[in-house]
Amino acid sequence: MPRISIIIRSYNESAHIQKLLTGIASQSVKDVEVILVDSGSTDRTVPIAESNGVRIVHIAKEEFSFGRALNRGCAVATGDVLVFASAHVYPLRTDWLEKLVQPFDDADITLAYGRQVGNSVTKFSEHQVFASWFPEVSVRRQNNSFCNNANCAIRRSAWEGQPYDEVLTGLEDLAWAKNMRQRGGQISYVADATIVHVHNETWNRVRSRYQREAIALSQIEPSIRFGFNDFVSLTTANILHDLVAARRHGKMVDELASVILFRFNQFWGTWKGYRSHGDLDAALRSKFYYPKTDVRTKAPLETGKPRVDGRTIQYDHP
């Protein structure tokens, strides 16, 4: 088993981070270094992490980008394999880490990423997104550059040769993976390395997330275009797809408004991102990286230790 460093980016994640840290402590792999890169939290995120023995790295708000925060964490890490986890995810099994790093037995594997699922607060359409992007079947060697840093591992040696892009407004993971594949590196998808990714966003935050990712994608893949007709067609097609799925679950009436609002904001944000030139003024930077906290986005605080049943981790709150 290689030496593992887990790097977590955070900003005001006190409602979630204890759940991730207790999940890490429950892993079958014990000799793990945990690093929190915090970009100015004003809640109890940092004290909670410190009480769990986590090493803290601070990055100023005015310096923050997703890629720069990752690079700061990678620079102080001592592991041979660098694992990235969002502060609002948590593992479902005690062998999550073990499964996630297994592909590195193959010398050609540069990056491995695991499955993501939602929980009880996840919007219905986001469940459909997770199911599409993170299927139940693993892929030993993937034929494209898709990955996601919310649940991902890379070789430290690869990062040393190619740090993350510090300018992109998002999708720094995709840009890095594309670069690695061009150099001959391979990507592995590990369906058994599953985490729950908690997204309980307002509609404004959904729109902002897809807007900043579209700005980044237009720079990573300049040949891709997204016009108003694409907005209309993709919004319509995905609403219909989700409503069919909701009907199968007997939830079409209950989820109708949520489906329409999620898909509208997803693709409206994407369209706005493609119309942007990628320059961030102070207002847009704050909107993308430091949105105002909304009480509706908060989850119950996790208390106590999780219960382990075999390899399954059971938490106080779903």
Tab-separated table of C-alpha atoms in Angstrom:
chain	number	residue	atom	x	y	z
A	1	MET	CA	0.000	0.000	0.000
A	2	PRO	CA	1.539	3.355	-1.021
A	3	ARG	CA	1.786	6.223	1.425
A	4	ILE	CA	-1.434	8.266	1.081
A	5	SER	CA	-2.081	11.958	1.631
A	6	ILE	CA	-5.701	13.174	1.575
A	7	ILE	CA	-6.153	16.815	0.544
A	8	ILE	CA	-9.433	18.552	1.322
A	9	ARG	CA	-10.366	22.036	0.098
A	10	SER	CA	-12.753	23.933	2.348
A	11	TYR	CA	-14.661	27.127	2.935
A	12	ASN	CA	-17.270	27.208	5.731
A	13	GLU	CA	-17.888	23.450	5.774
A	14	SER	CA	-18.514	22.946	9.515
A	15	ALA	CA	-21.873	21.286	8.776
A	16	HIS	CA	-20.168	18.545	6.767
A	17	ILE	CA	-16.478	18.101	7.470
A	18	GLN	CA	-16.732	16.023	10.666
A	19	LYS	CA	-18.653	13.385	8.739
A	20	LEU	CA	-15.844	13.101	6.184
A	21	LEU	CA	-13.146	12.993	8.874
A	22	THR	CA	-14.913	10.273	10.864
A	23	GLY	CA	-15.322	8.333	7.618
A	24	ILE	CA	-11.591	8.651	6.944
A	25	ALA	CA	-10.812	7.478	10.479
A	26	SER	CA	-12.961	4.368	9.835
A	27	GLN	CA	-10.955	3.293	6.783
A	28	SER	CA	-9.066	0.022	6.614
A	29	VAL	CA	-6.007	2.026	5.525
A	30	LYS	CA	-4.746	3.710	8.698
A	31	ASP	CA	-1.409	5.383	7.912
A	32	VAL	CA	-2.949	8.387	6.194
A	33	GLU	CA	-1.930	12.050	6.202
A	34	VAL	CA	-4.888	14.477	6.061
A	35	ILE	CA	-4.395	18.076	4.907
A	36	LEU	CA	-7.073	20.788	4.873
A	37	VAL	CA	-6.559	23.731	2.526
A	38	ASP	CA	-8.862	26.401	3.913
A	39	SER	CA	-9.649	29.620	2.087
A	40	GLY	CA	-10.863	31.808	4.942
A	41	SER	CA	-13.620	29.905	6.731
A	42	THR	CA	-15.462	31.986	9.335
A	43	ASP	CA	-17.299	29.061	10.929
A	44	ARG	CA	-15.862	26.114	12.924
A	45	THR	CA	-14.368	24.264	9.934
A	46	VAL	CA	-10.740	24.803	10.973
A	47	PRO	CA	-11.206	24.047	14.709
A	48	ILE	CA	-13.103	20.855	13.848
A	49	ALA	CA	-10.295	19.762	11.512
A	50	GLU	CA	-7.614	20.631	14.078
A	51	SER	CA	-9.406	18.587	16.747
A	52	ASN	CA	-9.156	15.599	14.390
A	53	GLY	CA	-5.392	15.982	13.961
A	54	VAL	CA	-5.629	17.455	10.454
A	55	ARG	CA	-2.802	19.602	9.117
A	56	ILE	CA	-4.087	23.062	8.124
A	57	VAL	CA	-2.874	25.051	5.134
A	58	HIS	CA	-4.342	28.537	4.670
A	59	ILE	CA	-4.876	30.291	1.342
A	60	ALA	CA	-6.030	33.909	1.172
A	61	LYS	CA	-9.341	34.652	-0.510
A	62	GLU	CA	-7.732	36.955	-3.039
A	63	GLU	CA	-5.327	34.162	-4.062
A	64	PHE	CA	-7.871	31.384	-4.256
A	65	SER	CA	-8.636	29.280	-7.279
A	66	PHE	CA	-9.486	25.589	-7.235
A	67	GLY	CA	-6.230	24.673	-8.928
A	68	ARG	CA	-4.096	26.904	-6.698
A	69	ALA	CA	-5.665	25.439	-3.538
A	70	LEU	CA	-4.894	21.908	-4.761
A	71	ASN	CA	-1.316	22.867	-5.579
A	72	ARG	CA	-0.830	24.309	-2.080
A	73	GLY	CA	-2.013	21.058	-0.546
A	74	CYS	CA	0.032	18.880	-2.884
A	75	ALA	CA	3.172	20.919	-2.182
A	76	VAL	CA	3.152	20.061	1.537
A	77	ALA	CA	1.900	16.478	1.185
A	78	THR	CA	4.284	13.602	1.816
A	79	GLY	CA	2.313	10.775	0.207
A	80	ASP	CA	3.165	8.841	-2.942
A	81	VAL	CA	-0.537	8.953	-3.836
A	82	LEU	CA	-2.511	12.177	-3.390
A	83	VAL	CA	-6.223	11.719	-2.723
A	84	PHE	CA	-8.622	14.630	-3.200
A	85	ALA	CA	-11.966	14.818	-1.403
A	86	SER	CA	-14.451	17.672	-1.207
A	87	ALA	CA	-15.221	18.773	2.337
A	88	HIS	CA	-18.899	17.903	1.789
A	89	VAL	CA	-18.462	14.242	0.826
A	90	TYR	CA	-18.285	11.126	2.979
A	91	PRO	CA	-17.391	7.478	2.258
A	92	LEU	CA	-19.923	4.671	2.537
A	93	ARG	CA	-17.477	1.831	3.181
A	94	THR	CA	-14.325	1.202	5.176
A	95	ASP	CA	-12.483	0.093	2.023
A	96	TRP	CA	-13.099	3.317	0.080
A	97	LEU	CA	-9.433	4.375	0.183
A	98	GLU	CA	-8.199	0.842	-0.378
A	99	LYS	CA	-10.317	0.519	-3.526
A	100	LEU	CA	-9.496	4.026	-4.792
A	101	VAL	CA	-5.728	3.461	-4.808
A	102	GLN	CA	-5.750	-0.130	-6.112
A	103	PRO	CA	-5.440	0.916	-9.784
A	104	PHE	CA	-1.960	2.306	-9.072
A	105	ASP	CA	-0.671	-1.265	-9.049
A	106	ASP	CA	-0.668	-0.656	-12.818
A	107	ALA	CA	2.338	1.580	-13.548
A	108	ASP	CA	0.509	3.262	-16.438
A	109	ILE	CA	-2.338	4.560	-14.261
A	110	THR	CA	-1.860	8.242	-13.434
A	111	LEU	CA	-5.298	9.034	-12.039
A	112	ALA	CA	-8.134	7.065	-10.457
A	113	TYR	CA	-11.527	8.429	-9.480
A	114	GLY	CA	-14.460	6.890	-7.688
A	115	ARG	CA	-18.217	6.800	-7.844
A	116	GLN	CA	-20.403	9.583	-6.437
A	117	VAL	CA	-24.007	9.327	-5.286
A	118	GLY	CA	-26.429	11.699	-3.599
A	119	ASN	CA	-28.353	11.470	-0.359
A	120	SER	CA	-31.749	12.556	0.981
A	121	VAL	CA	-31.134	16.287	0.357
A	122	THR	CA	-29.916	15.801	-3.222
A	123	LYS	CA	-32.204	17.205	-5.901
A	124	PHE	CA	-33.830	14.591	-8.126
A	125	SER	CA	-32.096	15.830	-11.288
A	126	GLU	CA	-28.717	15.786	-9.585
A	127	HIS	CA	-29.301	12.126	-8.751
A	128	GLN	CA	-29.719	11.613	-12.510
A	129	VAL	CA	-26.482	13.502	-13.175
A	130	PHE	CA	-24.592	11.327	-10.692
A	131	ALA	CA	-26.039	8.158	-12.212
A	132	SER	CA	-24.971	9.263	-15.701
A	133	TRP	CA	-21.469	10.452	-14.802
A	134	PHE	CA	-20.655	7.758	-12.232
A	135	PRO	CA	-22.096	4.380	-13.291
A	136	GLU	CA	-22.041	1.177	-11.245
A	137	VAL	CA	-19.442	-0.559	-13.431
A	138	SER	CA	-15.708	0.170	-13.156
A	139	VAL	CA	-13.500	0.985	-16.156
A	140	ARG	CA	-9.905	-0.198	-15.808
A	141	ARG	CA	-8.576	2.108	-18.546
A	142	GLN	CA	-10.867	4.920	-19.590
A	143	ASN	CA	-10.824	6.233	-23.171
A	144	ASN	CA	-11.571	9.876	-22.277
A	145	SER	CA	-10.369	12.552	-19.835
A	146	PHE	CA	-13.424	12.766	-17.588
A	147	CYS	CA	-12.771	12.669	-13.837
A	148	ASN	CA	-13.821	14.575	-10.739
A	149	ASN	CA	-11.678	15.866	-7.870
A	150	ALA	CA	-14.422	15.392	-5.286
A	151	ASN	CA	-13.324	11.730	-5.116
A	152	CYS	CA	-10.045	11.226	-6.898
A	153	ALA	CA	-6.428	10.073	-6.521
A	154	ILE	CA	-3.290	10.864	-8.523
A	155	ARG	CA	0.386	9.940	-8.417
A	156	ARG	CA	2.454	12.579	-6.670
A	157	SER	CA	5.192	12.135	-9.256
A	158	ALA	CA	2.732	13.081	-12.002
A	159	TRP	CA	1.689	16.243	-10.141
A	160	GLU	CA	5.339	17.222	-9.690
A	161	GLY	CA	5.721	17.158	-13.460
A	162	GLN	CA	2.443	18.960	-14.087
A	163	PRO	CA	0.793	21.054	-11.324
A	164	TYR	CA	-2.852	22.058	-11.618
A	165	ASP	CA	-3.897	25.057	-13.696
A	166	GLU	CA	-4.342	27.980	-11.282
A	167	VAL	CA	-6.253	30.246	-13.658
A	168	LEU	CA	-9.255	28.119	-14.626
A	169	THR	CA	-12.547	28.890	-12.853
A	170	GLY	CA	-13.232	25.176	-12.505
A	171	LEU	CA	-12.667	21.789	-14.173
A	172	GLU	CA	-8.986	21.931	-13.262
A	173	ASP	CA	-9.286	18.169	-12.812
A	174	LEU	CA	-10.427	17.682	-16.409
A	175	ALA	CA	-7.647	19.919	-17.755
A	176	TRP	CA	-5.023	18.014	-15.750
A	177	ALA	CA	-6.365	14.633	-16.827
A	178	LYS	CA	-6.403	15.711	-20.479
A	179	ASN	CA	-2.759	16.754	-20.193
A	180	MET	CA	-1.795	13.449	-18.554
A	181	ARG	CA	-3.503	11.385	-21.260
A	182	GLN	CA	-1.637	13.362	-23.916
A	183	ARG	CA	1.562	12.315	-22.138
A	184	GLY	CA	0.540	8.664	-22.170
A	185	GLY	CA	-0.988	8.383	-18.700
A	186	GLN	CA	-4.087	6.276	-18.109
A	187	ILE	CA	-7.254	6.997	-16.095
A	188	SER	CA	-9.137	4.380	-14.094
A	189	TYR	CA	-12.726	4.637	-12.854
A	190	VAL	CA	-13.420	2.696	-9.631
A	191	ALA	CA	-17.135	2.199	-9.050
A	192	ASP	CA	-16.513	0.437	-5.722
A	193	ALA	CA	-14.792	3.534	-4.253
A	194	THR	CA	-18.080	5.293	-3.539
A	195	ILE	CA	-18.713	8.513	-1.658
A	196	VAL	CA	-21.859	10.537	-0.997
A	197	HIS	CA	-21.525	14.053	-2.432
A	198	VAL	CA	-23.802	16.488	-0.608
A	199	HIS	CA	-25.157	19.241	-2.846
A	200	ASN	CA	-28.023	21.184	-1.303
A	201	GLU	CA	-27.712	24.398	-3.266
A	202	THR	CA	-30.032	27.289	-4.003
A	203	TRP	CA	-30.967	27.717	-7.646
A	204	ASN	CA	-28.609	30.715	-7.912
A	205	ARG	CA	-25.732	28.533	-6.750
A	206	VAL	CA	-26.613	25.774	-9.203
A	207	ARG	CA	-26.553	28.332	-12.002
A	208	SER	CA	-23.251	29.822	-10.808
A	209	ARG	CA	-21.608	26.391	-10.576
A	210	TYR	CA	-22.423	25.529	-14.168
A	211	GLN	CA	-21.534	29.027	-15.358
A	212	ARG	CA	-17.989	28.922	-13.951
A	213	GLU	CA	-17.495	25.362	-15.230
A	214	ALA	CA	-18.631	26.422	-18.708
A	215	ILE	CA	-16.129	29.288	-18.669
A	216	ALA	CA	-13.409	26.772	-17.884
A	217	LEU	CA	-14.577	24.198	-20.444
A	218	SER	CA	-14.567	26.805	-23.204
A	219	GLN	CA	-10.858	27.308	-22.462
A	220	ILE	CA	-10.001	23.615	-22.094
A	221	GLU	CA	-11.888	22.577	-25.239
A	222	PRO	CA	-12.044	25.660	-27.510
A	223	SER	CA	-13.692	23.685	-30.318
A	224	ILE	CA	-16.859	23.077	-28.258
A	225	ARG	CA	-19.678	25.561	-28.827
A	226	PHE	CA	-22.826	26.116	-26.777
A	227	GLY	CA	-25.412	28.458	-28.269
A	228	PHE	CA	-28.952	29.426	-27.352
A	229	ASN	CA	-30.377	26.564	-29.428
A	230	ASP	CA	-28.246	24.161	-27.382
A	231	PHE	CA	-29.656	25.686	-24.201
A	232	VAL	CA	-33.220	25.148	-25.412
A	233	SER	CA	-32.724	21.632	-26.757
A	234	LEU	CA	-30.680	20.294	-23.840
A	235	THR	CA	-32.954	21.844	-21.226
A	236	THR	CA	-36.018	20.314	-22.881
A	237	ALA	CA	-34.454	16.888	-23.440
A	238	ASN	CA	-33.137	16.606	-19.885
A	239	ILE	CA	-36.389	17.764	-18.300
A	240	LEU	CA	-38.250	15.079	-20.247
A	241	HIS	CA	-35.638	12.463	-19.310
A	242	ASP	CA	-35.876	13.325	-15.607
A	243	LEU	CA	-39.666	13.378	-15.592
A	244	VAL	CA	-39.757	9.913	-17.141
A	245	ALA	CA	-37.417	8.720	-14.399
A	246	ALA	CA	-39.509	10.469	-11.745
A	247	ARG	CA	-42.636	8.816	-13.080
A	248	ARG	CA	-40.994	5.387	-12.767
A	249	HIS	CA	-40.399	6.193	-9.091
A	250	GLY	CA	-43.914	7.550	-8.588
A	251	LYS	CA	-42.540	11.049	-7.943
A	252	MET	CA	-43.373	12.987	-11.109
A	253	VAL	CA	-45.834	15.394	-9.473
A	254	ASP	CA	-43.631	15.930	-6.432
A	255	GLU	CA	-40.474	16.546	-8.465
A	256	LEU	CA	-41.926	18.482	-11.423
A	257	ALA	CA	-40.916	21.963	-10.250
A	258	SER	CA	-37.497	20.813	-8.984
A	259	VAL	CA	-36.668	19.100	-12.278
A	260	ILE	CA	-37.623	22.132	-14.365
A	261	LEU	CA	-35.723	24.559	-12.138
A	262	PHE	CA	-32.573	22.423	-11.906
A	263	ARG	CA	-32.265	21.768	-15.631
A	264	PHE	CA	-33.114	25.379	-16.522
A	265	ASN	CA	-30.446	26.740	-14.177
A	266	GLN	CA	-27.922	24.089	-15.214
A	267	PHE	CA	-28.077	24.974	-18.893
A	268	TRP	CA	-28.789	28.696	-18.452
A	269	GLY	CA	-25.619	28.885	-16.384
A	270	THR	CA	-23.762	26.906	-19.066
A	271	TRP	CA	-25.001	29.276	-21.779
A	272	LYS	CA	-23.980	32.322	-19.726
A	273	GLY	CA	-20.556	30.799	-19.150
A	274	TYR	CA	-19.985	30.292	-22.862
A	275	ARG	CA	-20.948	33.919	-23.530
A	276	SER	CA	-18.347	35.117	-21.032
A	277	HIS	CA	-14.748	35.871	-21.948
A	278	GLY	CA	-13.474	34.238	-18.777
A	279	ASP	CA	-12.311	37.415	-17.015
A	280	LEU	CA	-13.325	37.545	-13.354
A	281	ASP	CA	-14.062	40.893	-11.754
A	282	ALA	CA	-14.413	41.103	-7.961
A	283	ALA	CA	-18.181	40.571	-8.031
A	284	LEU	CA	-18.029	37.487	-10.250
A	285	ARG	CA	-15.120	36.053	-8.280
A	286	SER	CA	-17.096	36.402	-5.046
A	287	LYS	CA	-20.162	34.849	-6.666
A	288	PHE	CA	-18.209	31.820	-7.902
A	289	TYR	CA	-15.905	31.150	-4.959
A	290	TYR	CA	-17.554	32.747	-1.916
A	291	PRO	CA	-21.344	32.606	-2.254
A	292	LYS	CA	-23.380	33.848	0.677
A	293	THR	CA	-24.327	31.096	3.085
A	294	ASP	CA	-27.982	30.150	2.886
A	295	VAL	CA	-29.552	28.374	5.852
A	296	ARG	CA	-31.283	26.005	3.447
A	297	THR	CA	-27.919	24.667	2.308
A	298	LYS	CA	-26.865	23.566	5.792
A	299	ALA	CA	-26.926	19.911	6.825
A	300	PRO	CA	-27.331	18.557	10.382
A	301	LEU	CA	-24.090	18.443	12.331
A	302	GLU	CA	-22.632	14.960	12.514
A	303	THR	CA	-22.057	13.866	16.110
A	304	GLY	CA	-20.403	10.804	17.565
A	305	LYS	CA	-18.541	8.040	15.837
A	306	PRO	CA	-20.042	6.157	12.882
A	307	ARG	CA	-21.096	2.555	13.344
A	308	VAL	CA	-19.254	0.021	11.223
A	309	ASP	CA	-21.206	-3.027	10.069
A	310	GLY	CA	-18.785	-5.256	8.198
A	311	ARG	CA	-17.348	-2.834	5.651
A	312	THR	CA	-20.380	-0.509	5.653
A	313	ILE	CA	-20.194	2.799	7.554
A	314	GLN	CA	-23.432	3.993	9.176
A	315	TYR	CA	-23.557	7.631	10.220
A	316	ASP	CA	-25.826	9.484	12.639
A	317	HIS	CA	-27.438	11.400	9.775
A	318	PRO	CA	-28.138	10.065	6.270
